[in-house]
Amino acid sequence: MDVNFINFQSHGDQRGSLVSIERNKNIPFDVRRIYYIFDTKSGVHRGFHAHKKLKQIAVVLKGSCRFILDNGSEKVDLLLDSAEKGLLIESFIWREMYQFSEDCILLVIADSEYDEDDYIRNYDEFKSAVLSNI
Ligand code: T46
């Protein structure tokens, strides 16, 4: 399956690095929400859902974690370990995150406000929804 990474330009100098994320400039949507996941306990797996409409970009600000993305027929297993690389996650993609390093800070930029009704948290339901969308 296709995976879309967005490379964020880092404005680095002798002081360190700075990345700027600006709507409709280096991300393909208007930002409506950001959240971040940190202090994840060892061995924890998160996610296990898809979204009906939501589009998001995930970027690890510190440390690393892995994402499994599944479009209902194919899966990819990706390592996120760079603050200069955003993973674009479209709607109707089942996701699982795991192998969080102890220091991992995972920032997620979303195109909509939080809405529990947008979640598909049952894998069989996800598969049927994908099939009926084809
Ligand atoms: C996703 C992956 C990458 C809120 O109240 N507001 C929010 O904006 C979010 C994202 C969550 N919550 C509440 C809902 C739950 O009671 O925070 C709790 C943990 O959320 P959840 O179990 O959905 O977390 P993850 O890590 O499984 O999934 C999250 C996002 O929910 C999801 O959209 O794509 O991160």
XYZ file of N, CA, C and O and ligand atoms in Angstrom:
571
model
N 0.836 -1.209 0.000
C 0.000 0.000 0.000
C 0.874 1.264 0.000
O 2.001 1.231 0.476
N 0.311 2.336 -0.540
C 1.075 3.588 -0.590
C 1.183 4.201 0.808
O 0.208 4.213 1.549
N 2.361 4.691 1.100
C 2.576 5.379 2.379
C 3.075 6.771 2.061
O 3.970 6.937 1.228
N 2.466 7.773 2.690
C 2.887 9.147 2.413
C 3.583 9.764 3.618
O 2.968 9.939 4.673
N 4.846 10.044 3.411
C 5.591 10.786 4.431
C 5.733 12.230 3.972
O 5.879 12.494 2.767
N 5.694 13.150 4.920
C 5.933 14.559 4.598
C 7.259 14.949 5.251
O 7.440 14.750 6.454
N 8.162 15.431 4.418
C 9.459 15.855 4.977
C 9.361 17.313 5.416
O 9.065 18.185 4.601
N 9.586 17.525 6.694
C 9.558 18.900 7.209
C 10.975 19.468 7.158
O 11.901 18.844 7.670
N 11.058 20.646 6.577
C 12.379 21.272 6.492
C 12.818 21.754 7.874
O 12.049 22.429 8.573
N 14.012 21.383 8.242
C 14.520 21.815 9.539
C 15.407 23.037 9.342
O 16.290 23.044 8.487
N 15.102 24.084 10.120
C 15.937 25.296 10.065
C 17.002 25.167 11.157
O 16.837 25.671 12.256
N 18.013 24.417 10.845
C 19.033 24.153 11.854
C 20.188 25.125 11.744
O 20.515 25.600 10.662
N 20.767 25.445 12.875
C 22.025 26.191 12.880
C 22.815 25.719 14.093
O 22.465 24.713 14.706
N 23.851 26.441 14.457
C 24.706 25.960 15.545
C 23.968 25.865 16.883
O 24.399 25.198 17.810
N 22.765 26.529 16.960
C 22.011 26.497 18.222
C 21.145 25.259 18.357
O 20.689 24.908 19.434
N 20.853 24.622 17.196
C 19.951 23.473 17.245
C 19.021 23.501 16.052
O 19.338 24.096 15.022
N 17.838 22.897 16.193
C 16.937 22.740 15.047
C 15.561 23.318 15.337
O 15.115 23.353 16.494
N 14.874 23.736 14.277
C 13.517 24.271 14.400
C 12.722 23.827 13.168
O 13.187 23.987 12.037
N 11.545 23.242 13.429
C 10.662 22.860 12.330
C 9.361 23.637 12.485
O 8.802 23.719 13.591
N 8.879 24.205 11.397
C 7.622 24.945 11.418
C 6.594 24.187 10.574
O 6.902 23.739 9.467
N 5.378 24.066 11.122
C 4.319 23.379 10.379
C 3.193 24.386 10.184
O 2.652 24.932 11.154
N 2.879 24.666 8.935
C 1.939 25.738 8.618
C 0.853 25.209 7.699
O 1.164 24.567 6.681
N -0.395 25.456 8.072
C -1.502 24.922 7.272
C -1.410 25.379 5.822
O -1.040 26.525 5.549
N -1.763 24.426 4.955
C -1.750 24.665 3.514
C -0.381 25.080 2.956
O -0.287 25.575 1.849
N 0.668 24.917 3.768
C 2.005 25.209 3.268
C 2.771 23.892 3.204
O 3.064 23.406 2.124
N 3.054 23.316 4.385
C 3.726 22.016 4.328
C 2.879 20.876 4.887
O 3.371 19.774 5.073
N 1.592 21.154 5.192
C 0.665 20.046 5.454
C -0.607 20.286 4.637
O -1.004 21.433 4.418
N -1.243 19.182 4.188
C -2.305 19.321 3.189
C -3.701 19.577 3.746
O -4.683 19.227 3.105
N -3.819 20.156 4.942
C -5.162 20.447 5.457
C -5.102 21.552 6.508
O -4.019 21.920 6.982
N -6.281 22.036 6.881
C -6.379 23.018 7.958
C -6.313 22.280 9.300
O -7.057 21.331 9.505
N -5.478 22.732 10.182
C -5.313 22.052 11.474
C -6.447 22.446 12.418
O -6.711 23.632 12.612
N -7.108 21.447 12.977
C -8.195 21.731 13.934
C -7.874 21.222 15.330
O -8.584 21.548 16.285
N -6.852 20.375 15.420
C -6.552 19.777 16.731
C -5.138 19.226 16.703
O -4.689 18.732 15.674
N -4.468 19.343 17.836
C -3.220 18.600 17.999
C -3.278 17.876 19.335
O -3.944 18.331 20.274
N -2.648 16.734 19.408
C -2.493 16.041 20.679
C -1.161 15.309 20.663
O -0.552 15.156 19.604
N -0.705 14.924 21.834
C 0.554 14.198 21.869
C 0.488 13.075 22.885
O -0.223 13.144 23.888
N 1.205 12.042 22.562
C 1.219 10.811 23.360
C 2.631 10.663 23.906
O 3.614 10.725 23.143
N 2.749 10.518 25.207
C 4.080 10.428 25.824
C 3.989 9.574 27.082
O 2.883 9.191 27.486
N 5.121 9.268 27.683
C 5.169 8.414 28.889
C 4.505 7.062 28.644
O 3.892 6.511 29.556
N 4.573 6.571 27.425
C 3.934 5.290 27.114
C 4.715 4.170 27.802
O 5.940 4.138 27.744
N 3.975 3.294 28.477
C 4.631 2.233 29.254
C 5.204 1.164 28.315
O 4.691 0.938 27.214
N 6.212 0.499 28.796
C 6.909 -0.513 28.003
C 5.954 -1.628 27.566
O 5.128 -2.095 28.355
N 6.037 -2.024 26.323
C 5.226 -3.137 25.806
C 3.807 -2.760 25.408
O 3.052 -3.611 24.932
N 3.439 -1.496 25.594
C 2.068 -1.070 25.293
C 1.834 -0.976 23.780
O 2.699 -0.542 23.030
N 0.650 -1.431 23.353
C 0.196 -1.240 21.963
C -1.025 -0.323 22.034
O -1.897 -0.529 22.876
N -1.096 0.672 21.178
C -2.233 1.610 21.177
C -2.873 1.620 19.797
O -2.358 1.036 18.857
N -3.951 2.347 19.684
C -4.622 2.476 18.394
C -5.733 1.450 18.266
O -6.709 1.506 18.995
N -5.595 0.538 17.313
C -6.602 -0.493 17.037
C -7.930 0.148 16.640
O -8.972 -0.118 17.231
N -7.872 1.050 15.689
C -9.093 1.648 15.161
C -8.779 2.295 13.807
O -7.614 2.441 13.434
N -9.835 2.684 13.124
C -9.717 3.504 11.908
C -10.657 4.689 12.105
O -11.458 4.726 13.054
N -10.540 5.656 11.212
C -11.448 6.802 11.258
C -12.264 6.867 9.978
O -11.776 6.526 8.895
N -13.498 7.308 10.115
C -14.370 7.432 8.933
C -13.969 8.637 8.088
O -13.998 8.583 6.864
N -13.637 9.742 8.734
C -13.332 10.970 7.978
C -11.956 11.547 8.294
O -11.346 12.182 7.446
N -11.533 11.380 9.524
C -10.345 12.099 10.009
C -9.069 11.811 9.212
O -8.779 10.667 8.896
N -8.325 12.879 8.940
C -6.973 12.789 8.369
C -6.007 13.314 9.416
O -6.300 14.344 10.059
N -4.871 12.674 9.527
C -3.927 13.107 10.547
C -2.486 12.983 10.037
O -2.218 12.234 9.112
N -1.607 13.706 10.700
C -0.177 13.546 10.463
C 0.476 13.238 11.810
O 0.233 13.965 12.794
N 1.244 12.162 11.839
C 1.919 11.764 13.072
C 3.407 12.029 12.916
O 4.007 11.666 11.896
N 3.970 12.665 13.928
C 5.419 12.935 13.887
C 6.012 12.717 15.281
O 5.455 13.183 16.276
N 7.076 11.958 15.299
C 7.739 11.687 16.569
C 8.685 12.845 16.872
O 9.592 13.123 16.085
N 8.446 13.546 17.973
C 9.304 14.687 18.319
C 10.562 14.239 19.042
O 11.588 14.914 19.002
N 10.440 13.090 19.698
C 11.589 12.544 20.444
C 11.431 11.029 20.491
O 10.303 10.541 20.586
N 12.533 10.318 20.421
C 12.478 8.862 20.527
C 11.948 8.225 19.254
O 12.113 8.744 18.146
N 11.261 7.121 19.422
C 10.756 6.388 18.255
C 9.559 5.530 18.636
O 9.336 5.234 19.824
N 8.797 5.143 17.636
C 7.734 4.145 17.816
C 7.446 3.545 16.451
O 7.929 4.036 15.427
N 6.690 2.471 16.443
C 6.334 1.835 15.171
C 4.838 1.984 14.935
O 4.042 2.037 15.897
N 4.457 2.096 13.668
C 3.051 2.154 13.254
C 2.776 0.991 12.315
O 3.529 0.782 11.357
N 1.707 0.271 12.543
C 1.197 -0.648 11.528
C -0.011 0.052 10.918
O -0.921 0.481 11.645
N 0.012 0.214 9.602
C -1.137 0.780 8.886
C -1.717 -0.316 8.004
O -0.984 -1.073 7.364
N -3.037 -0.377 7.953
C -3.724 -1.473 7.264
C -4.903 -0.867 6.505
O -5.755 -0.195 7.105
N -4.924 -1.075 5.178
C -6.036 -0.487 4.401
C -7.149 -1.508 4.139
O -8.014 -1.305 3.297
N -7.081 -2.638 4.844
C -8.111 -3.670 4.685
C -7.662 -4.792 3.786
O -8.168 -5.901 3.863
N -6.671 -4.506 2.927
C -6.141 -5.585 2.091
C -4.625 -5.702 2.191
O -4.063 -6.749 1.934
N -3.971 -4.612 2.577
C -2.510 -4.647 2.742
C -2.125 -3.945 4.035
O -2.809 -3.009 4.467
N -0.972 -4.390 4.586
C -0.467 -3.779 5.824
C 0.967 -3.335 5.621
O 1.709 -4.000 4.894
N 1.359 -2.251 6.284
C 2.770 -1.876 6.328
C 3.153 -1.632 7.781
O 2.308 -1.250 8.595
N 4.409 -1.881 8.063
C 4.932 -1.708 9.417
C 6.061 -0.686 9.328
O 7.056 -0.933 8.641
N 5.883 0.476 9.971
C 6.799 1.599 9.757
C 7.431 2.064 11.054
O 6.766 2.091 12.100
N 8.690 2.458 10.942
C 9.378 3.041 12.090
C 9.323 4.562 11.974
O 9.676 5.115 10.930
N 8.876 5.214 13.032
C 8.932 6.689 13.067
C 10.005 7.078 14.065
O 9.895 6.766 15.257
N 11.032 7.753 13.588
C 12.134 8.087 14.498
C 12.764 9.432 14.167
O 13.916 9.678 14.518
N 11.999 10.281 13.460
C 12.575 11.564 13.079
C 11.558 12.683 13.249
O 10.410 12.556 12.800
N 11.994 13.787 13.838
C 11.120 14.950 14.019
C 10.968 15.741 12.718
O 10.257 16.741 12.666
N 11.636 15.262 11.689
C 11.557 15.950 10.391
C 10.721 15.178 9.388
O 10.718 15.481 8.198
N 10.013 14.137 9.878
C 9.264 13.274 8.961
C 7.866 13.004 9.527
O 7.725 12.419 10.595
N 6.843 13.475 8.810
C 5.457 13.271 9.265
C 4.798 12.162 8.467
O 4.957 12.093 7.242
N 4.067 11.307 9.149
C 3.348 10.208 8.478
C 1.895 10.642 8.276
O 1.188 10.943 9.252
N 1.472 10.706 7.020
C 0.092 11.095 6.717
C -0.800 9.864 6.839
O -0.536 8.840 6.200
N -1.832 9.959 7.663
C -2.756 8.825 7.854
C -4.138 9.269 7.393
O -4.764 10.140 8.002
N -4.575 8.674 6.293
C -5.878 9.031 5.707
C -7.002 8.323 6.460
O -6.751 7.473 7.306
N -8.240 8.633 6.080
C -9.388 7.930 6.673
C -9.419 6.485 6.171
O -8.757 6.140 5.187
N -10.173 5.662 6.869
C -10.320 4.236 6.543
C -8.985 3.489 6.488
O -8.754 2.663 5.614
N -8.107 3.848 7.406
C -6.855 3.115 7.596
C -6.815 2.637 9.053
O -6.887 3.458 9.985
N -6.763 1.327 9.221
C -6.632 0.760 10.571
C -5.205 0.994 11.051
O -4.251 0.820 10.286
N -5.018 1.467 12.292
C -3.670 1.729 12.784
C -3.422 1.102 14.141
O -4.326 0.979 14.970
N -2.179 0.733 14.307
C -1.716 0.238 15.607
C -0.349 0.858 15.845
O 0.458 0.935 14.910
N -0.098 1.327 17.054
C 1.216 1.888 17.382
C 1.831 1.027 18.497
O 1.127 0.631 19.430
N 3.120 0.765 18.382
C 3.768 -0.072 19.380
C 5.263 0.203 19.414
O 5.746 1.062 18.682
N 5.962 -0.520 20.260
C 7.409 -0.369 20.443
C 7.802 1.096 20.662
O 8.701 1.619 20.003
N 7.074 1.732 21.582
C 7.410 3.121 21.947
C 8.706 3.108 22.752
O 8.829 2.347 23.719
N 9.658 3.944 22.362
C 10.839 4.068 23.209
C 10.409 4.817 24.479
O 9.392 5.521 24.483
N 11.194 4.651 25.528
C 10.816 5.234 26.826
C 10.622 6.747 26.730
O 9.757 7.323 27.386
N 11.445 7.388 25.865
C 11.411 8.849 25.765
C 10.498 9.344 24.635
O 10.487 10.536 24.322
N 9.705 8.448 24.049
C 8.941 8.828 22.838
C 7.892 9.917 23.111
O 7.072 9.801 24.032
N 7.917 10.937 22.293
C 6.830 11.930 22.286
C 6.272 11.929 20.873
O 6.965 12.299 19.918
N 5.032 11.472 20.747
C 4.389 11.348 19.434
C 3.355 12.464 19.302
O 2.370 12.509 20.042
N 3.606 13.377 18.370
C 2.692 14.499 18.124
C 1.761 14.112 16.973
O 2.217 13.561 15.969
N 0.473 14.399 17.136
C -0.476 14.117 16.054
C -1.237 15.399 15.715
O -1.745 16.094 16.605
N -1.268 15.710 14.433
C -1.918 16.920 13.923
C -3.147 16.446 13.154
O -3.037 15.589 12.269
N -4.321 16.972 13.510
C -5.561 16.421 12.949
C -6.369 17.498 12.246
O -6.314 18.679 12.603
N -7.153 17.058 11.260
C -7.951 18.029 10.486
C -9.345 18.254 11.067
O -10.121 19.014 10.494
N -9.668 17.570 12.193
C -10.983 17.768 12.811
C -10.877 17.664 14.327
O -9.924 17.086 14.857
N -11.902 18.185 14.967
C -12.006 18.076 16.413
C -12.251 16.611 16.794
O -12.651 15.805 15.956
N -12.047 16.298 18.065
C -12.273 14.931 18.556
C -13.752 14.568 18.450
O -14.617 15.324 18.861
N -14.004 13.383 17.876
C -15.390 12.934 17.725
C -15.404 11.409 17.799
O -14.983 10.729 16.862
N -15.877 10.882 18.912
C -15.863 9.420 19.102
C -16.679 8.711 18.018
O -16.379 7.576 17.659
N -17.690 9.390 17.454
C -18.510 8.756 16.405
C -17.738 8.530 15.103
O -18.205 7.810 14.228
N -16.592 9.178 14.983
C -15.785 9.017 13.768
C -14.900 7.760 13.834
O -14.300 7.369 12.843
N -14.837 7.139 15.033
C -13.956 5.978 15.204
C -14.653 4.687 14.771
O -15.843 4.495 15.019
N -13.891 3.791 14.140
C -14.333 2.404 13.954
C -13.367 1.574 14.798
O -12.179 1.476 14.479
N -13.864 1.034 15.898
C -12.965 0.357 16.841
C -13.067 -1.166 16.744
O -12.462 -1.880 17.529
N -13.875 -1.650 15.795
C -14.028 -3.099 15.628
C -13.465 -3.483 14.249
O -13.875 -2.904 13.233
N -12.519 -4.437 14.238
C -11.817 -4.731 12.978
C -12.762 -5.285 11.907
O -12.656 -4.928 10.737
N -13.715 -6.148 12.285
C -14.650 -6.716 11.292
C -15.510 -5.607 10.684
O -15.798 -5.602 9.486
N -15.915 -4.686 11.555
C -16.717 -3.534 11.075
C -15.884 -2.694 10.081
O -16.397 -2.228 9.056
N -14.596 -2.524 10.416
C -13.693 -1.785 9.521
C -13.617 -2.466 8.158
O -13.768 -1.823 7.116
N -13.420 -3.805 8.167
C -13.301 -4.538 6.903
C -14.571 -4.388 6.064
O -14.508 -4.163 4.857
N -15.746 -4.499 6.700
C -17.002 -4.350 5.954
C -17.141 -2.940 5.407
O -17.583 -2.743 4.260
N -16.747 -1.949 6.220
C -16.854 -0.555 5.772
C -15.953 -0.321 4.563
O -16.349 0.347 3.602
N -14.732 -0.883 4.591
C -13.803 -0.717 3.473
C -14.378 -1.375 2.227
O -14.375 -0.791 1.146
N -14.908 -2.592 2.397
C -15.458 -3.318 1.242
C -16.624 -2.567 0.617
O -16.732 -2.456 -0.595
N -17.490 -1.988 1.471
C -18.656 -1.289 0.921
C -18.274 0.059 0.313
O -19.060 0.673 -0.405
N -17.048 0.521 0.612
C -16.560 1.796 0.045
C -15.911 1.612 -1.321
O -15.644 2.576 -2.022
N -15.562 0.339 -1.661
C -14.832 0.074 -2.916
C -15.771 0.198 -4.119
O -16.878 -0.286 -4.073
C -5.179 7.996 16.468
C -3.964 7.579 17.211
C -2.702 7.873 16.440
C -9.729 12.838 23.756
O -10.479 13.151 24.695
N -9.426 13.748 22.792
C -8.594 13.461 21.755
O -8.335 14.340 20.900
C -8.045 12.131 21.659
C -7.125 11.753 20.506
C -8.356 11.219 22.627
N -9.178 11.573 23.666
C -9.460 10.611 24.730
C -10.257 9.390 24.284
C -9.743 8.294 25.174
O -10.466 8.297 26.395
O -8.201 10.091 25.185
C -8.301 8.714 25.489
C -7.255 7.912 24.729
O -7.617 7.892 23.322
P -7.417 6.595 22.407
O -7.611 5.372 23.222
O -8.275 6.764 21.184
O -5.858 6.748 22.036
P -5.007 5.932 20.949
O -3.589 6.176 21.290
O -5.454 4.519 20.854
O -5.360 6.649 19.549
C -5.043 8.012 19.340
C -6.183 8.757 18.650
O -7.392 8.558 19.392
C -6.421 8.273 17.231
O -7.274 9.152 16.538
O -5.205 7.960 15.243
O -3.864 8.118 18.528
